[in-house]
Amino acid sequence: MKTRLLIAVAVMAFATCALGASPTTLKLQRGGTTVPTTTPVGGAPLASLELDPAMAAGDADSGDGGDLGAPPVVNRSIAHGHAGSNSIGNAKRAKSSPELLGGFDGLNFHDQRYSNGGNQFSVEPPDQGLCAGNGFVMESVNDVLAIYGSAGNKLVGPVDLNTFYGYPAAINRSTGAYGPSITDPSCYYDASTQRWFQVVLTLDRIGTTSALAGTNHLDIAVSQTADPTGAWNIYHLPVQNNGTQGTPDHGCAGGFCLGDYPHIGADANAIFLTTNEFALFGPGFYGAQIYAISKQGLASGGTANVVLFNGGDPSIPAPAFTVWPAISSGGQYAGAHGGTEYLLSSDAVFYDSGTSNTIWLWSVSNTQAIDTMPSALALNVAPLTVQPYAVPSSLAHQKPGSTPLRDCFALPSCAPVYLGYPSIVYPAPRDLAVNDSRMQQVSYANGKLWGTLDTDVLLGDGSHGSGINYFVINPNSGGIFANGTLSLPDANLTYGAAAVTQSGRGVIAFTVVGPNDYPSAGYAGLDAKVGAGDVHIAAAGAGPWDGFTGIPYLGGGRPRWGDYGAAAADGNTIWLASEYIAHTCTLAQYLTPPLFQCGGTRGALGNWATRISAIGL
């Protein structure tokens, strides 16, 4: 890890002046077009190669080698320690959900694994990307997308992301040829331009082999109209930052940087993408990267100016990790200082204690100059004092239930015969991992910034669990309108994502899981005056999580869940997307042909699903 980032948090006045870090300017050219087209679902139920070698080794959250040696190249964390100092929050379970307008099941593990004729890898976790507008709802996960009408009718999908971006299949199971490795999808509907923006991180291979070339890029798809089922333009933004393809050289160990964990935001003039920059072929974290891209350039299908701010620059007095840009609600933007985009980040992961009472407010101002003088954009950052929060310190227990993958591994007569792996016995059900305390989705609405992060909490029995810390901030003064912890005494809340209407009424989406709860889709209201409301269940889980991560033969490390949720405001309706478990089955049903699929509800190595819910405000 780069020691230059492990700086003490200085006591600062609320900053209004630009930092000394000079931005890098680039130009993006359109790279092609695409139309989302449903690909066939099928293929063999299990293959000898189920996991993408680029993603499968070690623990994808801790960055250590897990049981298989080398760490993976995506979804890394830099958390130093864990601590639990928060008391139980004051939320309670609601007896009814009057705001819930309806919902439907979205994409699931079966869609992911068997899309494109089964020429896909088994992937966990899904990583939720959701956006909504103009009568459409679009969901993208690792590594498929679907487009729905507002009534929940599927219009297109599943579409594997390799096909959507014009690449060969992730793995051609007839020839063994690899396509590029795609991960971390996000999307955003921009009301002002009436365009849809979708972004993924793509890692190039050496030819058609599994070996990574080192080059990696953010692929940005932009719809040509307000209809996401039509044609899209595609742009490729290189993020290896080693001096090639117009990138700056950040000196990442091994010669290539990695643009991990990309997320999207926007102001009136620019689309903002942020990444966590790690070394791809060596150790080290190099600071979050902030990319401002001309919105009009992208929306018109022409050339787009890009401005890159390096969060790892020594002049920046903030430990820059997961600097999340704000999405706009219904075309509301901050117009001060020539147009401003706000971003938030947290810093507890940088401390051995795993605790902090500081978050960081970032801003990029003068965005109106993006098309004429991009170097005139200015970056600012200032600390804000908030309620203490902490990196969650434990895994989440689950309510007992049927877990056929775990049960098969426990039987010498099952795993070696049906799965091709040695047997191993785990407690039933296995625990799953909650998030660290990195910032999650940020929204700008009604002149305020709204954000969440996961925090350690004390549960009713004295054990540690996960809750959600929320913030409502005045970005002009740094004042705090609302700040608190949403938690339950008997369950974990994790991967919160807040969206807010133009009038300032918000909802936080999350997963609820605990010894009395299968992983369920939950939500709570969020108000700038009273904070978070009661916890509602939008869709109760049907059984325990039963996935492959955490099993030594299949990736080692932590049993994954997440890595982020999503929510989107469309008028007075807020759409939520949460990971949950939609179906369950027995070991006997799991072993009934077609094998491992339980009637098309899961795959051999996983059973995650997603729930899309509409909340009226």
XYZ file of C-alpha atoms in Angstrom:
617
model
C 0.000 0.000 0.000
C 1.279 3.459 -0.815
C 2.265 5.102 2.452
C 1.745 8.542 0.978
C -1.998 7.931 1.281
C -1.944 7.007 4.951
C -1.998 10.587 6.104
C -3.375 12.040 9.301
C -6.671 13.836 8.889
C -5.846 17.476 9.470
C -8.200 19.856 11.245
C -9.338 22.182 8.481
C -11.810 24.968 8.039
C -14.476 24.264 5.448
C -12.484 24.599 2.213
C -13.604 26.750 -0.695
C -10.349 27.148 -2.610
C -9.077 24.878 -5.357
C -6.415 22.287 -4.594
C -3.021 22.395 -6.199
C -3.432 19.120 -8.086
C -3.321 19.791 -11.836
C -5.837 17.763 -13.852
C -5.027 15.656 -16.891
C -7.128 16.303 -20.003
C -8.050 13.659 -22.572
C -10.424 13.278 -25.509
C -12.830 10.421 -26.079
C -13.854 9.245 -29.540
C -16.930 7.151 -30.191
C -15.873 3.544 -30.604
C -18.960 1.892 -32.093
C -22.663 1.290 -31.582
C -24.821 -1.409 -30.037
C -28.482 -2.365 -29.628
C -29.480 -4.405 -26.541
C -30.713 -7.757 -27.842
C -31.816 -10.705 -25.725
C -29.345 -13.569 -25.909
C -30.397 -17.232 -25.537
C -30.303 -18.836 -22.092
C -28.937 -22.380 -21.975
C -25.827 -24.511 -22.085
C -24.443 -27.253 -19.879
C -25.397 -26.929 -16.194
C -21.766 -27.139 -15.045
C -18.442 -26.824 -16.855
C -14.882 -27.688 -15.921
C -14.147 -23.939 -15.946
C -16.764 -22.067 -13.937
C -14.822 -19.061 -12.636
C -13.016 -16.333 -14.529
C -9.348 -16.699 -13.503
C -9.041 -12.894 -13.415
C -11.682 -12.679 -10.698
C -11.539 -15.979 -8.849
C -8.414 -16.106 -6.691
C -8.249 -15.124 -3.046
C -10.531 -12.779 -1.140
C -11.919 -10.033 -3.306
C -12.674 -7.753 -0.360
C -9.636 -8.117 1.839
C -7.087 -8.252 -0.973
C -5.252 -11.178 0.612
C -4.546 -14.451 -1.091
C -7.265 -16.467 0.606
C -6.803 -20.182 0.060
C -5.496 -19.980 -3.494
C -2.516 -17.662 -3.246
C -2.677 -14.689 -5.593
C -5.311 -12.014 -4.909
C -7.930 -11.125 -7.519
C -7.788 -7.947 -9.561
C -11.169 -6.410 -8.750
C -13.268 -5.227 -5.809
C -10.307 -4.767 -3.475
C -10.479 -3.129 -0.084
C -7.922 -1.369 2.072
C -9.636 -1.763 5.441
C -7.044 -1.927 8.232
C -9.115 -2.849 11.213
C -12.602 -3.432 12.531
C -14.255 -1.908 15.553
C -17.705 -1.783 17.016
C -18.620 1.219 19.092
C -22.075 2.205 17.893
C -25.136 1.511 19.979
C -28.291 0.030 18.501
C -30.136 2.407 16.210
C -33.698 3.441 16.898
C -35.350 1.916 13.845
C -38.015 -0.742 14.201
C -39.739 -3.095 11.831
C -42.851 -1.690 10.254
C -46.033 -3.727 10.465
C -47.101 -2.666 6.983
C -45.574 -1.081 3.892
C -48.059 1.542 2.709
C -45.543 3.223 0.383
C -44.766 0.050 -1.573
C -46.416 0.384 -4.988
C -45.264 -2.992 -6.222
C -42.237 -4.866 -7.386
C -40.899 -7.766 -9.379
C -37.956 -10.111 -9.433
C -35.065 -8.863 -11.532
C -31.977 -10.648 -12.781
C -30.577 -13.651 -10.929
C -27.653 -16.080 -10.911
C -29.354 -18.327 -13.474
C -29.670 -15.401 -15.914
C -26.011 -14.520 -15.368
C -24.514 -17.989 -15.752
C -26.622 -19.291 -18.635
C -27.062 -16.140 -20.727
C -25.505 -16.143 -24.206
C -25.997 -19.897 -24.493
C -24.087 -20.546 -21.275
C -20.901 -18.884 -22.522
C -20.608 -17.054 -19.214
C -18.789 -17.588 -15.924
C -20.340 -18.114 -12.511
C -20.134 -14.698 -10.833
C -20.720 -13.640 -7.244
C -21.694 -11.046 -6.054
C -23.973 -9.437 -8.668
C -23.059 -5.732 -8.100
C -26.303 -3.848 -8.614
C -26.700 -1.165 -11.262
C -30.212 0.317 -11.626
C -31.532 3.405 -13.380
C -35.026 4.592 -14.261
C -36.746 7.243 -16.360
C -39.073 7.939 -19.288
C -41.235 4.931 -18.425
C -38.345 2.438 -18.352
C -36.349 0.644 -15.671
C -32.918 -0.747 -16.538
C -31.041 -3.211 -14.350
C -27.468 -4.365 -14.855
C -25.510 -6.800 -12.712
C -22.374 -8.906 -13.104
C -22.600 -9.644 -16.057
C -26.010 -9.217 -17.678
C -28.614 -6.479 -18.134
C -32.345 -6.258 -18.691
C -34.769 -3.461 -19.569
C -38.306 -3.337 -18.164
C -41.397 -1.223 -18.558
C -42.592 0.624 -15.490
C -45.174 -2.123 -14.902
C -42.377 -4.678 -14.572
C -42.794 -6.230 -18.020
C -39.428 -7.329 -19.404
C -38.753 -5.654 -22.754
C -35.211 -6.887 -23.365
C -33.017 -9.359 -21.541
C -31.093 -11.005 -20.290
C -28.315 -9.503 -22.422
C -24.808 -10.554 -21.455
C -22.543 -7.527 -21.112
C -19.866 -8.920 -23.438
C -22.429 -9.025 -26.240
C -23.881 -5.628 -25.335
C -20.449 -3.988 -25.602
C -19.611 -5.792 -28.838
C -17.046 -8.244 -27.468
C -16.668 -12.015 -27.913
C -18.304 -14.163 -25.245
C -16.756 -14.157 -21.780
C -15.805 -17.798 -22.415
C -16.521 -19.727 -25.615
C -17.262 -23.161 -24.245
C -16.820 -24.794 -27.651
C -13.329 -23.423 -28.365
C -12.059 -22.342 -24.939
C -11.432 -18.788 -26.181
C -11.752 -15.971 -23.658
C -13.320 -12.603 -24.261
C -12.546 -9.470 -22.222
C -13.367 -9.642 -18.528
C -16.187 -7.243 -17.576
C -17.226 -6.234 -14.068
C -18.798 -3.536 -11.824
C -21.758 -2.212 -13.871
C -23.546 1.046 -13.062
C -26.119 3.092 -14.955
C -27.844 6.485 -14.852
C -30.718 8.132 -16.718
C -30.067 11.833 -17.302
C -33.303 13.802 -17.492
C -31.724 16.929 -19.006
C -30.261 15.169 -22.061
C -32.804 12.317 -22.065
C -29.990 9.821 -22.398
C -29.094 6.600 -20.614
C -25.503 6.096 -19.501
C -24.117 2.671 -18.639
C -20.545 1.987 -17.483
C -18.444 -1.113 -16.755
C -14.793 -1.878 -16.068
C -13.315 -4.029 -18.848
C -9.981 -5.859 -18.614
C -8.308 -6.874 -21.869
C -6.835 -10.343 -22.415
C -3.723 -11.399 -24.268
C -5.401 -12.652 -27.408
C -8.043 -15.232 -26.538
C -6.148 -16.598 -23.533
C -7.074 -16.147 -19.893
C -3.993 -13.972 -19.271
C -4.625 -10.275 -18.709
C -2.921 -7.828 -21.061
C -2.724 -5.070 -18.434
C -4.754 -2.515 -20.363
C -8.157 -1.850 -18.831
C -10.821 0.712 -19.583
C -14.169 2.069 -18.544
C -16.617 1.215 -21.284
C -19.346 3.832 -21.477
C -22.543 3.148 -23.406
C -24.794 6.145 -24.160
C -28.274 5.732 -25.625
C -28.961 7.650 -28.826
C -32.486 8.532 -27.665
C -34.590 8.446 -24.498
C -35.531 4.838 -25.331
C -32.956 2.406 -23.861
C -34.189 -0.450 -26.061
C -32.830 1.345 -29.144
C -29.312 2.098 -30.356
C -26.424 3.122 -28.075
C -23.006 4.668 -28.752
C -19.956 3.155 -27.058
C -16.871 4.943 -25.725
C -13.700 3.425 -24.241
C -11.850 5.388 -21.543
C -8.404 3.884 -20.750
C -7.667 3.737 -17.017
C -4.378 1.806 -16.782
C -2.656 5.182 -16.114
C 0.829 4.087 -17.088
C 1.500 6.684 -19.786
C -0.024 4.671 -22.634
C -3.122 5.559 -24.702
C -2.960 9.158 -23.511
C -3.125 8.309 -19.802
C -0.852 9.852 -17.151
C 1.754 7.647 -15.487
C 0.895 7.038 -11.841
C 3.735 4.569 -11.334
C 1.616 1.582 -10.312
C 3.661 -1.474 -9.343
C 3.909 -3.983 -12.153
C 3.415 -1.352 -14.853
C -0.389 -1.114 -15.007
C -2.959 0.547 -12.767
C -6.488 -0.819 -12.355
C -9.623 1.374 -12.453
C -11.581 -0.632 -9.887
C -15.119 -0.123 -8.557
C -16.338 2.546 -11.038
C -19.441 4.580 -10.227
C -21.355 7.276 -12.026
C -22.756 10.721 -11.212
C -23.609 13.904 -13.090
C -24.090 17.632 -12.915
C -25.547 19.926 -15.592
C -22.438 19.791 -17.768
C -20.531 16.573 -17.146
C -20.837 12.895 -16.437
C -18.583 11.901 -13.535
C -16.956 8.497 -13.172
C -14.802 7.572 -10.193
C -12.538 4.571 -9.605
C -10.341 3.113 -6.896
C -6.863 2.849 -8.398
C -4.866 -0.249 -7.474
C -1.835 -1.821 -9.091
C -3.037 -4.536 -11.449
C 0.042 -6.770 -11.343
C 1.461 -5.827 -7.957
C 0.566 -4.534 -4.485
C -0.555 -1.034 -3.683
C -3.442 1.412 -3.603
C -2.851 4.712 -5.422
C -5.884 6.828 -4.605
C -9.333 7.326 -6.082
C -9.568 8.819 -9.574
C -12.226 11.365 -10.607
C -13.118 11.650 -14.304
C -15.326 14.494 -15.596
C -16.595 13.866 -19.141
C -18.511 16.278 -21.352
C -22.157 15.348 -21.118
C -23.068 17.029 -24.399
C -20.166 15.351 -26.160
C -21.384 11.938 -25.032
C -25.075 12.701 -25.634
C -24.440 13.906 -29.184
C -22.358 10.885 -30.114
C -19.364 13.091 -30.918
C -15.985 13.696 -29.332
C -16.053 14.270 -25.564
C -13.506 16.116 -23.434
C -12.293 14.332 -20.293
C -10.725 15.856 -17.174
C -8.961 13.513 -14.723
C -8.207 14.462 -11.122
C -5.803 12.112 -9.336
C -6.989 11.565 -5.759
C -3.585 10.106 -4.944
C -1.798 13.397 -5.609
C 0.260 14.365 -2.512
C -1.326 17.842 -2.489
C -4.759 16.390 -1.684
C -5.325 16.388 2.101
C -7.840 13.533 2.070
C -7.403 9.761 1.936
C -9.238 9.256 -1.352
C -11.048 5.910 -1.445
C -14.449 5.251 -3.052
C -15.148 8.906 -3.807
C -18.774 8.498 -4.914
C -20.212 11.151 -7.281
C -23.760 12.392 -6.786
C -26.528 11.515 -9.206
C -29.115 14.194 -9.894
C -32.793 13.900 -9.134
C -34.923 14.894 -12.119
C -32.408 17.267 -13.651
C -31.653 19.285 -10.495
C -28.038 20.445 -10.475
C -25.840 22.717 -8.388
C -25.311 25.860 -10.457
C -22.882 27.742 -8.201
C -19.267 28.377 -9.212
C -19.920 27.777 -12.894
C -21.605 24.426 -12.277
C -20.587 22.042 -9.494
C -20.589 18.298 -8.971
C -20.424 17.029 -5.380
C -18.926 13.747 -4.194
C -18.562 12.030 -0.813
C -16.049 9.604 0.684
C -15.289 8.063 4.076
C -11.993 7.221 5.762
C -12.485 4.648 8.572
C -10.872 1.966 6.394
C -7.547 3.834 6.657
C -7.232 3.466 10.422
C -6.166 0.454 12.455
C -9.072 1.168 14.804
C -11.519 0.886 11.903
C -13.419 3.908 13.236
C -13.848 7.548 12.262
C -16.107 10.547 12.785
C -15.079 12.207 9.497
C -16.409 12.008 5.981
C -15.043 14.080 3.081
C -17.002 16.447 0.868
C -15.464 16.794 -2.583
C -16.529 19.193 -5.322
C -15.545 19.813 -8.917
C -16.467 23.359 -9.926
C -16.585 25.374 -13.168
C -17.906 22.350 -15.035
C -19.443 24.710 -17.626
C -15.895 24.941 -19.051
C -15.717 21.217 -19.881
C -16.315 21.820 -23.614
C -14.228 24.972 -24.081
C -11.434 25.004 -21.483
C -11.435 21.681 -19.635
C -8.276 22.507 -17.680
C -10.270 25.259 -15.902
C -12.238 22.740 -13.837
C -11.198 22.878 -10.165
C -11.192 20.241 -7.421
C -11.940 20.987 -3.744
C -12.200 18.760 -0.675
C -13.091 19.387 2.967
C -13.684 17.210 6.056
C -17.074 17.038 7.759
C -17.552 15.878 11.343
C -20.297 13.268 11.664
C -21.558 10.644 14.074
C -18.863 7.996 14.649
C -19.001 5.009 12.315
C -16.941 1.828 12.095
C -15.951 -0.903 9.672
C -18.359 -3.808 10.373
C -16.473 -6.471 12.281
C -18.284 -9.727 11.646
C -20.066 -11.877 9.110
C -23.850 -12.026 9.047
C -25.615 -15.094 10.386
C -28.544 -16.420 8.369
C -31.820 -18.061 9.253
C -31.471 -21.843 8.843
C -32.922 -23.365 5.699
C -32.193 -25.521 2.700
C -28.717 -25.043 1.168
C -28.217 -27.673 -1.548
C -24.763 -26.513 -2.675
C -23.481 -26.581 0.902
C -25.251 -29.922 1.486
C -23.682 -31.427 -1.636
C -20.207 -30.355 -0.534
C -20.830 -31.983 2.834
C -21.448 -35.416 1.285
C -18.599 -37.546 -0.107
C -21.185 -39.146 -2.366
C -22.243 -35.793 -3.865
C -19.550 -33.145 -4.411
C -16.918 -35.418 -6.028
C -19.555 -37.109 -8.194
C -21.717 -34.185 -9.285
C -19.505 -31.113 -8.845
C -16.045 -32.546 -9.376
C -14.656 -31.138 -6.099
C -13.614 -32.775 -2.825
C -16.190 -32.696 -0.071
C -15.977 -30.157 2.751
C -18.320 -29.598 5.695
C -19.543 -26.144 6.714
C -22.080 -25.119 9.368
C -25.566 -24.772 7.975
C -26.291 -22.212 6.796
C -22.970 -20.482 6.099
C -22.494 -16.875 7.187
C -22.245 -14.197 4.507
C -20.119 -11.064 4.335
C -21.410 -7.547 4.898
C -19.875 -4.405 3.417
C -16.958 -2.402 4.774
C -17.548 1.296 5.578
C -16.863 2.761 2.134
C -19.295 5.403 0.900
C -22.296 4.105 -1.015
C -24.670 5.798 -3.486
C -24.851 9.606 -3.250
C -27.735 11.774 -4.489
C -28.155 15.519 -5.005
C -31.753 16.676 -4.528
C -33.543 19.703 -3.108
C -30.204 21.487 -2.711
C -28.825 18.751 -0.420
C -26.459 15.806 -0.589
C -27.740 12.441 0.585
C -25.509 9.431 1.224
C -25.069 6.227 3.198
C -22.381 3.815 4.343
C -22.354 0.573 6.326
C -21.232 0.703 9.954
C -20.648 -1.685 12.816
C -23.488 -1.770 15.369
C -24.201 -3.647 18.564
C -27.143 -6.015 18.228
C -29.617 -6.761 20.963
C -27.732 -9.839 22.158
C -24.479 -7.884 22.525
C -22.896 -9.248 19.343
C -21.662 -7.100 16.489
C -23.631 -6.582 13.311
C -24.055 -4.168 10.446
C -26.232 -1.087 10.194
C -26.429 1.900 7.871
C -25.128 5.372 8.671
C -26.930 8.069 6.685
C -26.099 11.720 5.969
C -28.072 14.687 4.654
C -25.665 17.558 4.024
C -25.723 21.207 3.007
C -22.918 21.152 0.415
C -22.531 24.942 0.454
C -21.813 25.292 4.159
C -20.926 21.754 5.189
C -23.800 21.790 7.673
C -25.509 18.525 8.575
C -29.305 18.354 8.296
C -29.591 14.715 9.389
C -27.097 12.070 10.469
C -27.847 8.834 12.252
C -27.643 5.058 12.245
C -30.367 2.833 10.887
C -30.257 -0.619 12.465
C -32.298 -3.450 13.901
C -31.649 -5.294 17.177
C -31.873 -8.746 15.576
C -30.680 -8.418 11.964
C -28.000 -6.881 9.764
C -28.720 -4.106 7.281
C -26.129 -3.882 4.529
C -25.308 -2.279 1.163
C -27.555 0.736 1.614
C -28.346 2.968 -1.372
C -30.325 6.214 -1.053
C -32.335 7.968 -3.763
C -34.338 11.172 -3.327
C -37.121 12.961 -5.214
C -36.797 16.588 -6.342
C -38.880 17.674 -3.343
C -36.441 16.035 -0.931
C -38.202 12.832 0.048
C -35.848 9.862 0.129
C -35.687 6.097 0.495
C -32.766 3.866 1.519
C -32.657 0.395 -0.044
C -30.678 -2.436 1.607
C -30.520 -6.149 2.324
C -31.884 -7.443 5.651
C -30.271 -10.672 6.912
C -29.991 -12.288 10.323
C -30.703 -15.411 12.366
C -34.438 -14.804 11.910
C -34.256 -13.463 8.354
C -33.285 -14.989 5.061
C -31.590 -12.335 2.871
C -34.480 -9.975 2.113
C -35.029 -6.736 0.188
C -35.605 -3.942 2.702
C -36.089 -0.194 2.699
C -36.687 2.786 4.973
C -37.805 6.353 4.375
C -35.257 9.170 4.695
C -36.094 12.758 5.581
C -33.800 15.747 6.070
C -35.560 16.724 9.312
C -36.361 13.459 11.067
C -33.770 11.131 9.518
C -34.546 7.506 8.685
C -37.886 5.881 9.365
C -38.941 2.327 10.159
C -37.523 -0.691 8.354
C -39.882 -2.230 5.808
C -39.502 -5.524 3.961
C -40.229 -5.098 0.245
C -39.711 -8.801 -0.458
C -38.905 -11.468 2.122
C -36.170 -13.934 1.284
C -37.261 -17.496 0.536
C -34.161 -19.251 1.869
C -30.507 -18.805 2.832
C -27.743 -17.571 0.551
C -26.006 -20.651 -0.861
C -23.147 -19.480 -3.068
C -19.634 -20.563 -3.959
C -17.498 -17.733 -2.572
C -15.634 -18.595 0.590
C -15.249 -22.242 -0.433
C -11.505 -22.938 -0.815
C -11.831 -24.821 -4.092
C -13.920 -22.021 -5.588
C -12.222 -18.767 -4.643
C -11.511 -18.877 -0.941
C -11.701 -15.673 1.085
C -14.959 -14.259 2.331
C -18.436 -15.518 1.391
C -19.455 -12.607 -0.808
C -22.606 -10.482 -0.868
C -22.978 -7.059 -2.470
C -20.802 -5.194 -3.628
C -23.358 -2.383 -3.839
C -27.080 -1.750 -4.158
C -28.864 0.882 -6.227
C -31.846 3.223 -6.153
C -33.202 5.746 -8.667
C -35.821 8.504 -8.479
C -38.271 8.944 -11.358
C -40.690 11.755 -10.534
C -42.394 10.871 -7.258
C -41.510 7.191 -7.571
C -38.285 5.741 -6.258
C -37.100 2.464 -7.758
C -35.006 0.194 -5.568
C -32.828 -2.764 -6.505
C -31.642 -5.056 -3.731
C -29.962 -8.435 -3.675
C -32.036 -11.120 -1.967
C -32.912 -14.814 -2.227
C -36.015 -15.296 -4.342
C -36.286 -19.106 -4.341
C -35.158 -22.139 -2.409
C -34.965 -25.845 -3.144
C -33.856 -29.126 -1.571
C -30.767 -31.178 -2.406
C -33.020 -33.700 -4.152
C -34.482 -30.963 -6.353
C -30.965 -29.607 -6.982
C -29.912 -33.024 -8.295
C -33.008 -33.458 -10.478
C -32.332 -32.908 -14.225
C -31.630 -30.419 -15.551
C -29.026 -30.586 -12.812
C -28.421 -27.824 -10.272
C -31.021 -25.383 -11.625
C -34.062 -26.055 -9.432
C -36.531 -25.246 -12.173
C -34.497 -22.380 -13.612
C -34.176 -20.457 -10.335
C -30.447 -20.864 -9.633
C -27.186 -22.317 -10.968
C -24.820 -24.983 -9.747
C -22.705 -22.556 -7.730
C -25.067 -19.791 -6.649
C -28.603 -18.668 -5.870
C -28.491 -14.864 -5.601
C -31.400 -12.919 -7.024
C -32.494 -9.293 -7.167
C -35.725 -7.528 -6.298
C -36.844 -4.332 -8.019
C -39.380 -2.358 -5.986
C -41.342 0.840 -6.622
C -41.911 3.200 -3.694
C -44.405 6.042 -4.040
C -43.689 9.344 -2.271
